[in-house]
mmCIF file of N, CA and C in Angstrom:
data_model
loop_
_atom_site.group_PDB
_atom_site.id
_atom_site.type_symbol
_atom_site.label_atom_id
_atom_site.label_comp_id
_atom_site.label_asym_id
_atom_site.label_seq_id
_atom_site.Cartn_x
_atom_site.Cartn_y
_atom_site.Cartn_z
ATOM 1 N N MET A 28 125.558 92.647 15.543
ATOM 2 C CA MET A 28 125.151 93.575 14.507
ATOM 3 C C MET A 28 123.765 93.184 13.999
ATOM 4 N N THR A 29 122.872 94.129 13.948
ATOM 5 C CA THR A 29 121.534 93.877 13.419
ATOM 6 C C THR A 29 121.442 94.452 12.022
ATOM 7 N N GLU A 30 121.006 93.624 11.105
ATOM 8 C CA GLU A 30 120.786 94.068 9.738
ATOM 9 C C GLU A 30 119.295 94.220 9.517
ATOM 10 N N VAL A 31 118.929 95.041 8.565
ATOM 11 C CA VAL A 31 117.547 95.117 8.121
ATOM 12 C C VAL A 31 117.548 94.720 6.656
ATOM 13 N N LEU A 32 116.883 93.634 6.372
ATOM 14 C CA LEU A 32 116.758 93.135 5.008
ATOM 15 C C LEU A 32 115.290 93.173 4.629
ATOM 16 N N GLU A 33 115.016 93.482 3.377
ATOM 17 C CA GLU A 33 113.637 93.500 2.897
ATOM 18 C C GLU A 33 113.538 92.656 1.640
ATOM 19 N N GLY A 34 112.371 92.070 1.469
ATOM 20 C CA GLY A 34 112.153 91.258 0.278
ATOM 21 C C GLY A 34 110.687 91.214 -0.078
ATOM 22 N N GLU A 35 110.427 90.623 -1.249
ATOM 23 C CA GLU A 35 109.051 90.527 -1.718
ATOM 24 C C GLU A 35 108.932 89.431 -2.767
ATOM 25 N N CYS A 36 107.716 89.041 -3.009
ATOM 26 C CA CYS A 36 107.427 88.063 -4.057
ATOM 27 C C CYS A 36 107.554 88.733 -5.423
ATOM 28 N N LEU A 37 107.322 87.987 -6.473
ATOM 29 C CA LEU A 37 107.462 88.501 -7.840
ATOM 30 C C LEU A 37 106.507 89.656 -8.148
ATOM 31 N N CYS A 38 105.261 89.549 -7.710
ATOM 32 C CA CYS A 38 104.276 90.596 -8.029
ATOM 33 C C CYS A 38 104.253 91.726 -7.002
ATOM 34 N N GLY A 39 104.945 91.548 -5.867
ATOM 35 C CA GLY A 39 105.000 92.596 -4.845
ATOM 36 C C GLY A 39 103.841 92.589 -3.872
ATOM 37 N N ALA A 40 102.941 91.626 -3.974
ATOM 38 C CA ALA A 40 101.795 91.575 -3.061
ATOM 39 C C ALA A 40 102.197 91.173 -1.644
ATOM 40 N N VAL A 41 103.223 90.330 -1.509
ATOM 41 C CA VAL A 41 103.716 89.901 -0.196
ATOM 42 C C VAL A 41 105.117 90.468 -0.006
ATOM 43 N N LYS A 42 105.266 91.239 1.072
ATOM 44 C CA LYS A 42 106.562 91.837 1.400
ATOM 45 C C LYS A 42 106.915 91.460 2.831
ATOM 46 N N TYR A 43 108.217 91.304 3.068
ATOM 47 C CA TYR A 43 108.671 90.962 4.415
ATOM 48 C C TYR A 43 109.892 91.799 4.784
ATOM 49 N N ARG A 44 110.168 91.828 6.077
ATOM 50 C CA ARG A 44 111.336 92.521 6.614
ATOM 51 C C ARG A 44 112.000 91.592 7.624
ATOM 52 N N VAL A 45 113.332 91.631 7.643
ATOM 53 C CA VAL A 45 114.111 90.859 8.601
ATOM 54 C C VAL A 45 114.989 91.832 9.370
ATOM 55 N N ASN A 46 114.904 91.771 10.699
ATOM 56 C CA ASN A 46 115.696 92.652 11.560
ATOM 57 C C ASN A 46 116.709 91.839 12.352
ATOM 58 N N ALA A 47 117.655 91.227 11.658
ATOM 59 C CA ALA A 47 118.695 90.433 12.313
ATOM 60 C C ALA A 47 119.736 90.045 11.279
ATOM 61 N N ALA A 48 120.904 89.715 11.769
ATOM 62 C CA ALA A 48 121.927 89.144 10.900
ATOM 63 C C ALA A 48 121.569 87.672 10.698
ATOM 64 N N PRO A 49 121.906 87.097 9.549
ATOM 65 C CA PRO A 49 121.591 85.679 9.336
ATOM 66 C C PRO A 49 122.378 84.779 10.281
ATOM 67 N N ILE A 50 121.731 83.709 10.716
ATOM 68 C CA ILE A 50 122.398 82.691 11.529
ATOM 69 C C ILE A 50 123.282 81.838 10.629
ATOM 70 N N ILE A 51 122.754 81.514 9.468
ATOM 71 C CA ILE A 51 123.477 80.705 8.486
ATOM 72 C C ILE A 51 122.870 80.979 7.110
ATOM 73 N N SER A 52 123.692 80.830 6.089
ATOM 74 C CA SER A 52 123.242 81.022 4.704
ATOM 75 C C SER A 52 123.821 79.902 3.854
ATOM 76 N N GLY A 53 123.029 79.396 2.934
ATOM 77 C CA GLY A 53 123.565 78.354 2.070
ATOM 78 C C GLY A 53 122.564 77.823 1.073
ATOM 79 N N ALA A 54 123.005 76.781 0.381
ATOM 80 C CA ALA A 54 122.187 76.158 -0.656
ATOM 81 C C ALA A 54 121.683 74.809 -0.161
ATOM 82 N N CYS A 55 120.431 74.505 -0.482
ATOM 83 C CA CYS A 55 119.846 73.212 -0.152
ATOM 84 C C CYS A 55 119.529 72.476 -1.447
ATOM 85 N N TYR A 56 120.003 71.235 -1.533
ATOM 86 C CA TYR A 56 119.829 70.415 -2.726
ATOM 87 C C TYR A 56 118.785 69.319 -2.535
ATOM 88 N N CYS A 57 117.975 69.379 -1.473
ATOM 89 C CA CYS A 57 116.948 68.349 -1.278
ATOM 90 C C CYS A 57 115.939 68.414 -2.429
ATOM 91 N N ARG A 58 115.240 67.335 -2.653
ATOM 92 C CA ARG A 58 114.293 67.289 -3.769
ATOM 93 C C ARG A 58 113.176 68.319 -3.610
ATOM 94 N N ASP A 59 112.733 68.577 -2.376
ATOM 95 C CA ASP A 59 111.690 69.583 -2.173
ATOM 96 C C ASP A 59 112.184 70.967 -2.608
ATOM 97 N N CYS A 60 113.414 71.314 -2.247
ATOM 98 C CA CYS A 60 113.953 72.616 -2.650
ATOM 99 C C CYS A 60 114.184 72.676 -4.157
ATOM 100 N N GLN A 61 114.560 71.552 -4.755
ATOM 101 C CA GLN A 61 114.698 71.532 -6.209
ATOM 102 C C GLN A 61 113.348 71.842 -6.861
ATOM 103 N N LYS A 62 112.297 71.265 -6.303
ATOM 104 C CA LYS A 62 110.964 71.490 -6.869
ATOM 105 C C LYS A 62 110.474 72.914 -6.634
ATOM 106 N N THR A 63 110.682 73.444 -5.415
ATOM 107 C CA THR A 63 110.184 74.799 -5.142
ATOM 108 C C THR A 63 110.994 75.867 -5.863
ATOM 109 N N SER A 64 112.269 75.579 -6.145
ATOM 110 C CA SER A 64 113.088 76.560 -6.861
ATOM 111 C C SER A 64 112.979 76.402 -8.369
ATOM 112 N N GLY A 65 112.530 75.222 -8.812
ATOM 113 C CA GLY A 65 112.475 74.957 -10.241
ATOM 114 C C GLY A 65 113.842 74.711 -10.836
ATOM 115 N N GLY A 66 114.814 74.368 -9.987
ATOM 116 C CA GLY A 66 116.182 74.151 -10.456
ATOM 117 C C GLY A 66 116.904 73.102 -9.652
ATOM 118 N N ALA A 67 118.203 73.258 -9.564
ATOM 119 C CA ALA A 67 119.042 72.260 -8.904
ATOM 120 C C ALA A 67 119.092 72.428 -7.392
ATOM 121 N N GLU A 68 118.893 73.630 -6.900
ATOM 122 C CA GLU A 68 118.976 73.901 -5.472
ATOM 123 C C GLU A 68 118.225 75.193 -5.159
ATOM 124 N N ALA A 69 118.051 75.442 -3.861
ATOM 125 C CA ALA A 69 117.456 76.699 -3.400
ATOM 126 C C ALA A 69 118.447 77.358 -2.455
ATOM 127 N N HIS A 70 118.608 78.663 -2.592
ATOM 128 C CA HIS A 70 119.517 79.413 -1.727
ATOM 129 C C HIS A 70 118.689 80.134 -0.669
ATOM 130 N N GLY A 71 119.092 79.958 0.592
ATOM 131 C CA GLY A 71 118.330 80.543 1.678
ATOM 132 C C GLY A 71 119.209 81.112 2.770
ATOM 133 N N MET A 72 118.583 81.912 3.604
ATOM 134 C CA MET A 72 119.225 82.494 4.782
ATOM 135 C C MET A 72 118.300 82.248 5.969
ATOM 136 N N MET A 73 118.881 81.757 7.075
ATOM 137 C CA MET A 73 118.083 81.448 8.265
ATOM 138 C C MET A 73 118.290 82.526 9.331
ATOM 139 N N PHE A 74 117.174 82.863 9.994
ATOM 140 C CA PHE A 74 117.150 83.915 10.999
ATOM 141 C C PHE A 74 116.329 83.459 12.208
ATOM 142 N N PRO A 75 116.453 84.148 13.348
ATOM 143 C CA PRO A 75 115.498 83.908 14.427
ATOM 144 C C PRO A 75 114.091 84.214 13.905
ATOM 145 N N ALA A 76 113.136 83.365 14.192
ATOM 146 C CA ALA A 76 111.769 83.554 13.683
ATOM 147 C C ALA A 76 111.201 84.912 14.077
ATOM 148 N N SER A 77 111.536 85.377 15.267
ATOM 149 C CA SER A 77 110.997 86.655 15.746
ATOM 150 C C SER A 77 111.501 87.847 14.922
ATOM 151 N N ALA A 78 112.563 87.659 14.143
ATOM 152 C CA ALA A 78 113.125 88.746 13.346
ATOM 153 C C ALA A 78 112.507 88.846 11.958
ATOM 154 N N VAL A 79 111.699 87.853 11.564
ATOM 155 C CA VAL A 79 111.109 87.811 10.232
ATOM 156 C C VAL A 79 109.641 88.216 10.326
ATOM 157 N N THR A 80 109.271 89.301 9.646
ATOM 158 C CA THR A 80 107.917 89.819 9.720
ATOM 159 C C THR A 80 107.354 90.068 8.325
ATOM 160 N N VAL A 81 106.156 89.584 8.072
ATOM 161 C CA VAL A 81 105.449 89.930 6.841
ATOM 162 C C VAL A 81 104.872 91.318 7.069
ATOM 163 N N VAL A 82 105.228 92.267 6.211
ATOM 164 C CA VAL A 82 104.797 93.657 6.394
ATOM 165 C C VAL A 82 103.711 94.073 5.407
ATOM 166 N N GLN A 83 103.461 93.234 4.400
ATOM 167 C CA GLN A 83 102.379 93.535 3.457
ATOM 168 C C GLN A 83 101.871 92.222 2.876
ATOM 169 N N GLY A 84 100.581 92.136 2.752
ATOM 170 C CA GLY A 84 99.963 90.954 2.156
ATOM 171 C C GLY A 84 99.811 89.814 3.148
ATOM 172 N N THR A 85 99.142 88.776 2.701
ATOM 173 C CA THR A 85 98.935 87.585 3.519
ATOM 174 C C THR A 85 99.364 86.377 2.704
ATOM 175 N N PRO A 86 100.543 85.820 3.038
ATOM 176 C CA PRO A 86 100.986 84.662 2.273
ATOM 177 C C PRO A 86 100.144 83.432 2.583
ATOM 178 N N SER A 87 100.042 82.559 1.612
ATOM 179 C CA SER A 87 99.435 81.246 1.834
ATOM 180 C C SER A 87 100.513 80.352 2.430
ATOM 181 N N THR A 88 100.099 79.331 3.193
ATOM 182 C CA THR A 88 101.057 78.416 3.817
ATOM 183 C C THR A 88 100.779 76.995 3.373
ATOM 184 N N PHE A 89 101.843 76.314 2.937
ATOM 185 C CA PHE A 89 101.776 74.916 2.529
ATOM 186 C C PHE A 89 102.582 74.105 3.530
ATOM 187 N N ARG A 90 101.979 73.037 4.063
ATOM 188 C CA ARG A 90 102.653 72.163 5.031
ATOM 189 C C ARG A 90 102.923 70.820 4.380
ATOM 190 N N ARG A 91 104.129 70.314 4.564
ATOM 191 C CA ARG A 91 104.492 69.006 4.010
ATOM 192 C C ARG A 91 105.285 68.218 5.049
ATOM 193 N N LYS A 92 104.891 66.973 5.276
ATOM 194 C CA LYS A 92 105.638 66.082 6.166
ATOM 195 C C LYS A 92 106.837 65.566 5.391
ATOM 196 N N VAL A 93 108.027 65.694 5.984
ATOM 197 C CA VAL A 93 109.257 65.267 5.329
ATOM 198 C C VAL A 93 109.736 63.940 5.920
ATOM 199 N N ASP A 94 110.794 63.375 5.331
ATOM 200 C CA ASP A 94 111.285 62.052 5.721
ATOM 201 C C ASP A 94 111.558 61.909 7.212
ATOM 202 N N SER A 95 111.968 62.976 7.872
ATOM 203 C CA SER A 95 112.270 62.931 9.304
ATOM 204 C C SER A 95 111.011 62.782 10.153
ATOM 205 N N GLY A 96 109.841 63.009 9.556
ATOM 206 C CA GLY A 96 108.587 63.015 10.298
ATOM 207 C C GLY A 96 108.165 64.407 10.713
ATOM 208 N N ASN A 97 109.045 65.383 10.530
ATOM 209 C CA ASN A 97 108.725 66.773 10.855
ATOM 210 C C ASN A 97 107.889 67.389 9.743
ATOM 211 N N ASP A 98 107.248 68.494 10.062
ATOM 212 C CA ASP A 98 106.509 69.265 9.069
ATOM 213 C C ASP A 98 107.353 70.450 8.641
ATOM 214 N N VAL A 99 107.398 70.690 7.342
ATOM 215 C CA VAL A 99 108.029 71.888 6.798
ATOM 216 C C VAL A 99 106.907 72.773 6.283
ATOM 217 N N PHE A 100 106.960 74.040 6.660
ATOM 218 C CA PHE A 100 105.961 75.017 6.263
ATOM 219 C C PHE A 100 106.607 75.985 5.278
ATOM 220 N N ARG A 101 105.950 76.198 4.159
ATOM 221 C CA ARG A 101 106.441 77.121 3.142
ATOM 222 C C ARG A 101 105.364 78.176 2.892
ATOM 223 N N GLN A 102 105.747 79.438 3.011
ATOM 224 C CA GLN A 102 104.814 80.520 2.740
ATOM 225 C C GLN A 102 105.113 81.103 1.366
ATOM 226 N N PHE A 103 104.044 81.357 0.636
ATOM 227 C CA PHE A 103 104.176 81.841 -0.733
ATOM 228 C C PHE A 103 103.064 82.830 -1.040
ATOM 229 N N CYS A 104 103.276 83.612 -2.079
ATOM 230 C CA CYS A 104 102.279 84.584 -2.497
ATOM 231 C C CYS A 104 101.100 83.859 -3.136
ATOM 232 N N PRO A 105 99.862 84.148 -2.690
ATOM 233 C CA PRO A 105 98.703 83.501 -3.300
ATOM 234 C C PRO A 105 98.405 84.005 -4.718
ATOM 235 N N ASP A 106 99.029 85.119 -5.104
ATOM 236 C CA ASP A 106 98.796 85.668 -6.440
ATOM 237 C C ASP A 106 99.809 85.141 -7.455
ATOM 238 N N CYS A 107 101.108 85.336 -7.194
ATOM 239 C CA CYS A 107 102.128 84.930 -8.174
ATOM 240 C C CYS A 107 102.757 83.578 -7.854
ATOM 241 N N GLY A 108 102.537 83.045 -6.639
ATOM 242 C CA GLY A 108 103.030 81.718 -6.279
ATOM 243 C C GLY A 108 104.464 81.650 -5.799
ATOM 244 N N VAL A 109 105.153 82.781 -5.699
ATOM 245 C CA VAL A 109 106.562 82.761 -5.302
ATOM 246 C C VAL A 109 106.703 82.461 -3.811
ATOM 247 N N HIS A 110 107.570 81.492 -3.512
ATOM 248 C CA HIS A 110 107.881 81.051 -2.155
ATOM 249 C C HIS A 110 108.821 82.076 -1.514
ATOM 250 N N VAL A 111 108.476 82.567 -0.321
ATOM 251 C CA VAL A 111 109.292 83.586 0.330
ATOM 252 C C VAL A 111 109.876 83.162 1.681
ATOM 253 N N ILE A 112 109.108 82.454 2.523
ATOM 254 C CA ILE A 112 109.537 82.131 3.883
ATOM 255 C C ILE A 112 109.220 80.664 4.173
ATOM 256 N N SER A 113 110.103 80.012 4.954
ATOM 257 C CA SER A 113 109.824 78.627 5.364
ATOM 258 C C SER A 113 110.367 78.373 6.766
ATOM 259 N N TRP A 114 109.867 77.297 7.383
ATOM 260 C CA TRP A 114 110.372 76.849 8.685
ATOM 261 C C TRP A 114 110.022 75.390 8.869
ATOM 262 N N ASN A 115 110.662 74.775 9.868
ATOM 263 C CA ASN A 115 110.516 73.357 10.155
ATOM 264 C C ASN A 115 109.933 73.201 11.554
ATOM 265 N N SER A 116 109.012 72.265 11.724
ATOM 266 C CA SER A 116 108.382 72.056 13.040
ATOM 267 C C SER A 116 109.382 71.626 14.103
ATOM 268 N N ALA A 117 110.533 71.061 13.695
ATOM 269 C CA ALA A 117 111.552 70.643 14.661
ATOM 270 C C ALA A 117 112.293 71.843 15.251
ATOM 271 N N ALA A 118 112.259 72.978 14.559
ATOM 272 C CA ALA A 118 112.965 74.176 15.025
ATOM 273 C C ALA A 118 112.169 75.425 14.642
ATOM 274 N N PRO A 119 110.962 75.579 15.212
ATOM 275 C CA PRO A 119 110.116 76.723 14.831
ATOM 276 C C PRO A 119 110.679 78.072 15.260
ATOM 277 N N GLU A 120 111.738 78.053 16.049
ATOM 278 C CA GLU A 120 112.360 79.308 16.479
ATOM 279 C C GLU A 120 113.210 79.942 15.372
ATOM 280 N N TYR A 121 113.302 79.261 14.225
ATOM 281 C CA TYR A 121 114.052 79.771 13.072
ATOM 282 C C TYR A 121 113.143 79.849 11.855
ATOM 283 N N LYS A 122 113.392 80.841 11.019
ATOM 284 C CA LYS A 122 112.708 80.940 9.723
ATOM 285 C C LYS A 122 113.761 81.222 8.658
ATOM 286 N N ALA A 123 113.491 80.721 7.464
ATOM 287 C CA ALA A 123 114.400 80.928 6.338
ATOM 288 C C ALA A 123 113.687 81.737 5.263
ATOM 289 N N ILE A 124 114.454 82.552 4.588
ATOM 290 C CA ILE A 124 113.914 83.307 3.451
ATOM 291 C C ILE A 124 114.653 82.860 2.190
ATOM 292 N N LYS A 125 113.979 82.957 1.070
ATOM 293 C CA LYS A 125 114.576 82.637 -0.222
ATOM 294 C C LYS A 125 115.382 83.845 -0.685
ATOM 295 N N VAL A 126 116.654 83.627 -0.960
ATOM 296 C CA VAL A 126 117.568 84.702 -1.321
ATOM 297 C C VAL A 126 117.089 85.499 -2.535
ATOM 298 N N GLY A 127 116.528 84.823 -3.512
ATOM 299 C CA GLY A 127 116.079 85.505 -4.719
ATOM 300 C C GLY A 127 114.960 86.494 -4.490
ATOM 301 N N THR A 128 114.309 86.442 -3.336
ATOM 302 C CA THR A 128 113.219 87.381 -3.046
ATOM 303 C C THR A 128 113.710 88.648 -2.350
ATOM 304 N N LEU A 129 114.993 88.697 -1.972
ATOM 305 C CA LEU A 129 115.533 89.898 -1.329
ATOM 306 C C LEU A 129 115.587 91.061 -2.315
ATOM 307 N N LYS A 130 115.313 92.258 -1.812
ATOM 308 C CA LYS A 130 115.456 93.445 -2.657
ATOM 309 C C LYS A 130 116.913 93.622 -3.059
ATOM 310 N N ASP A 131 117.822 93.259 -2.159
ATOM 311 C CA ASP A 131 119.256 93.330 -2.455
ATOM 312 C C ASP A 131 119.871 91.962 -2.167
ATOM 313 N N PRO A 132 119.854 91.046 -3.139
ATOM 314 C CA PRO A 132 120.383 89.710 -2.903
ATOM 315 C C PRO A 132 121.900 89.664 -2.721
ATOM 316 N N SER A 133 122.592 90.788 -2.895
ATOM 317 C CA SER A 133 124.041 90.791 -2.673
ATOM 318 C C SER A 133 124.385 90.612 -1.191
ATOM 319 N N ALA A 134 123.386 90.696 -0.310
ATOM 320 C CA ALA A 134 123.604 90.462 1.119
ATOM 321 C C ALA A 134 123.923 88.996 1.412
ATOM 322 N N TYR A 135 123.639 88.132 0.455
ATOM 323 C CA TYR A 135 123.834 86.675 0.611
ATOM 324 C C TYR A 135 125.281 86.277 0.361
ATOM 325 N N GLN A 136 125.798 85.455 1.272
ATOM 326 C CA GLN A 136 127.087 84.807 1.086
ATOM 327 C C GLN A 136 126.928 83.372 1.547
ATOM 328 N N SER A 137 127.045 82.434 0.631
ATOM 329 C CA SER A 137 126.851 81.032 0.971
ATOM 330 C C SER A 137 127.943 80.548 1.915
ATOM 331 N N GLN A 138 127.510 79.790 2.912
ATOM 332 C CA GLN A 138 128.441 79.185 3.862
ATOM 333 C C GLN A 138 128.513 77.676 3.669
ATOM 334 N N GLY A 139 127.825 77.151 2.655
ATOM 335 C CA GLY A 139 127.885 75.724 2.401
ATOM 336 C C GLY A 139 126.604 75.188 1.805
ATOM 337 N N SER A 140 126.545 73.866 1.718
ATOM 338 C CA SER A 140 125.414 73.205 1.067
ATOM 339 C C SER A 140 124.864 72.074 1.929
ATOM 340 N N LEU A 141 123.538 71.889 1.853
ATOM 341 C CA LEU A 141 122.825 70.828 2.561
ATOM 342 C C LEU A 141 122.255 69.845 1.560
ATOM 343 N N TRP A 142 122.012 68.645 2.010
ATOM 344 C CA TRP A 142 121.377 67.605 1.199
ATOM 345 C C TRP A 142 122.112 67.385 -0.128
ATOM 346 N N VAL A 143 123.453 67.435 -0.075
ATOM 347 C CA VAL A 143 124.207 67.224 -1.310
ATOM 348 C C VAL A 143 124.044 65.793 -1.835
ATOM 349 N N SER A 144 123.551 64.892 -0.993
ATOM 350 C CA SER A 144 123.273 63.517 -1.451
ATOM 351 C C SER A 144 122.177 63.504 -2.511
ATOM 352 N N SER A 145 121.376 64.581 -2.595
ATOM 353 C CA SER A 145 120.308 64.682 -3.591
ATOM 354 C C SER A 145 120.671 65.596 -4.758
ATOM 355 N N ALA A 146 121.897 66.120 -4.760
ATOM 356 C CA ALA A 146 122.299 67.045 -5.826
ATOM 357 C C ALA A 146 122.276 66.332 -7.178
ATOM 358 N N GLN A 147 121.870 67.061 -8.189
ATOM 359 C CA GLN A 147 121.815 66.513 -9.546
ATOM 360 C C GLN A 147 123.219 66.491 -10.164
ATOM 361 N N SER A 148 123.483 65.499 -10.992
ATOM 362 C CA SER A 148 124.805 65.349 -11.605
ATOM 363 C C SER A 148 125.153 66.538 -12.500
ATOM 364 N N TRP A 149 124.163 67.243 -12.991
ATOM 365 C CA TRP A 149 124.394 68.369 -13.886
ATOM 366 C C TRP A 149 124.597 69.690 -13.158
ATOM 367 N N HIS A 150 124.531 69.651 -11.812
ATOM 368 C CA HIS A 150 124.780 70.869 -11.036
ATOM 369 C C HIS A 150 125.274 70.471 -9.656
ATOM 370 N N ARG A 151 126.554 70.571 -9.432
ATOM 371 C CA ARG A 151 127.147 70.139 -8.171
ATOM 372 C C ARG A 151 127.421 71.332 -7.250
ATOM 373 N N PRO A 152 127.424 71.095 -5.935
ATOM 374 C CA PRO A 152 127.740 72.151 -4.965
ATOM 375 C C PRO A 152 129.188 72.634 -5.103
ATOM 376 N N ASP A 153 129.442 73.820 -4.607
ATOM 377 C CA ASP A 153 130.780 74.409 -4.617
ATOM 378 C C ASP A 153 131.699 73.559 -3.741
ATOM 379 N N PRO A 154 132.735 72.947 -4.302
ATOM 380 C CA PRO A 154 133.602 72.069 -3.518
ATOM 381 C C PRO A 154 134.468 72.814 -2.504
ATOM 382 N N LYS A 155 134.547 74.152 -2.597
ATOM 383 C CA LYS A 155 135.349 74.934 -1.657
ATOM 384 C C LYS A 155 134.604 75.236 -0.352
ATOM 385 N N LEU A 156 133.287 74.999 -0.355
ATOM 386 C CA LEU A 156 132.475 75.282 0.829
ATOM 387 C C LEU A 156 132.079 73.985 1.526
ATOM 388 N N PRO A 157 131.774 74.043 2.832
ATOM 389 C CA PRO A 157 131.331 72.834 3.538
ATOM 390 C C PRO A 157 130.103 72.213 2.886
ATOM 391 N N GLN A 158 130.059 70.883 2.908
ATOM 392 C CA GLN A 158 128.933 70.154 2.339
ATOM 393 C C GLN A 158 128.418 69.152 3.360
ATOM 394 N N HIS A 159 127.094 69.052 3.447
ATOM 395 C CA HIS A 159 126.449 68.114 4.355
ATOM 396 C C HIS A 159 125.582 67.178 3.518
ATOM 397 N N SER A 160 125.747 65.888 3.724
ATOM 398 C CA SER A 160 125.008 64.896 2.947
ATOM 399 C C SER A 160 123.506 65.051 3.096
ATOM 400 N N LYS A 161 123.064 65.343 4.325
ATOM 401 C CA LYS A 161 121.637 65.535 4.601
ATOM 402 C C LYS A 161 121.466 66.839 5.368
ATOM 403 N N MET A 162 120.600 66.856 6.377
ATOM 404 C CA MET A 162 120.342 68.076 7.150
ATOM 405 C C MET A 162 120.974 67.945 8.526
ATOM 406 N N PRO A 163 122.069 68.656 8.776
ATOM 407 C CA PRO A 163 122.650 68.622 10.123
ATOM 408 C C PRO A 163 121.834 69.486 11.078
ATOM 409 N N CYS A 164 122.140 69.401 12.371
ATOM 410 C CA CYS A 164 121.446 70.262 13.317
ATOM 411 C C CYS A 164 121.936 71.695 13.140
ATOM 412 N N VAL A 165 121.181 72.644 13.608
ATOM 413 C CA VAL A 165 121.506 74.065 13.442
ATOM 414 C C VAL A 165 122.835 74.395 14.086
ATOM 415 N N ALA A 166 123.147 73.779 15.236
ATOM 416 C CA ALA A 166 124.417 74.051 15.899
ATOM 417 C C ALA A 166 125.601 73.672 15.003
ATOM 418 N N GLU A 167 125.502 72.557 14.293
ATOM 419 C CA GLU A 167 126.565 72.150 13.373
ATOM 420 C C GLU A 167 126.695 73.158 12.231
ATOM 421 N N LEU A 168 125.589 73.669 11.750
ATOM 422 C CA LEU A 168 125.626 74.621 10.651
ATOM 423 C C LEU A 168 126.284 75.922 11.075
ATOM 424 N N SER A 169 125.897 76.446 12.211
ATOM 425 C CA SER A 169 126.386 77.754 12.633
ATOM 426 C C SER A 169 127.846 77.720 13.061
ATOM 427 N N THR A 170 128.381 76.541 13.367
ATOM 428 C CA THR A 170 129.806 76.448 13.720
ATOM 429 C C THR A 170 130.638 75.961 12.558
ATOM 430 N N GLY A 171 129.994 75.604 11.447
ATOM 431 C CA GLY A 171 130.710 75.182 10.261
ATOM 432 C C GLY A 171 131.247 73.765 10.320
ATOM 433 N N GLN A 172 130.748 72.928 11.216
ATOM 434 C CA GLN A 172 131.247 71.553 11.333
ATOM 435 C C GLN A 172 130.502 70.594 10.447
#
């Protein structure tokens, strides 16, 4: 099944479209996601990179080397600063979008949490969903192991 999802930054200058069903959806509690979300975690949906297209505007890209040695790329609006799309150099065939930027965020259903080892004591992951201490491989995520 192919879905069409659309999203945009806060000011609407950067808009994107996704033409695929999500591979996986969930919350990330790593410190980088805490900082980019301004909260305890960031909620995202991962798709094949070829299915994610910026249809308006030109996002700025920020690259950061993470503990694994890989680079994480985050695209954000140069006007309002809202983060919309990200990917990892270890798996450039996938891109993630921030759920809060979707025009209809009800399309999101969390399948679990990543980096729960970094979760803050004042906001814990849902104990009914799978939890991963750090970042498992994509195959583990998509099979729920």
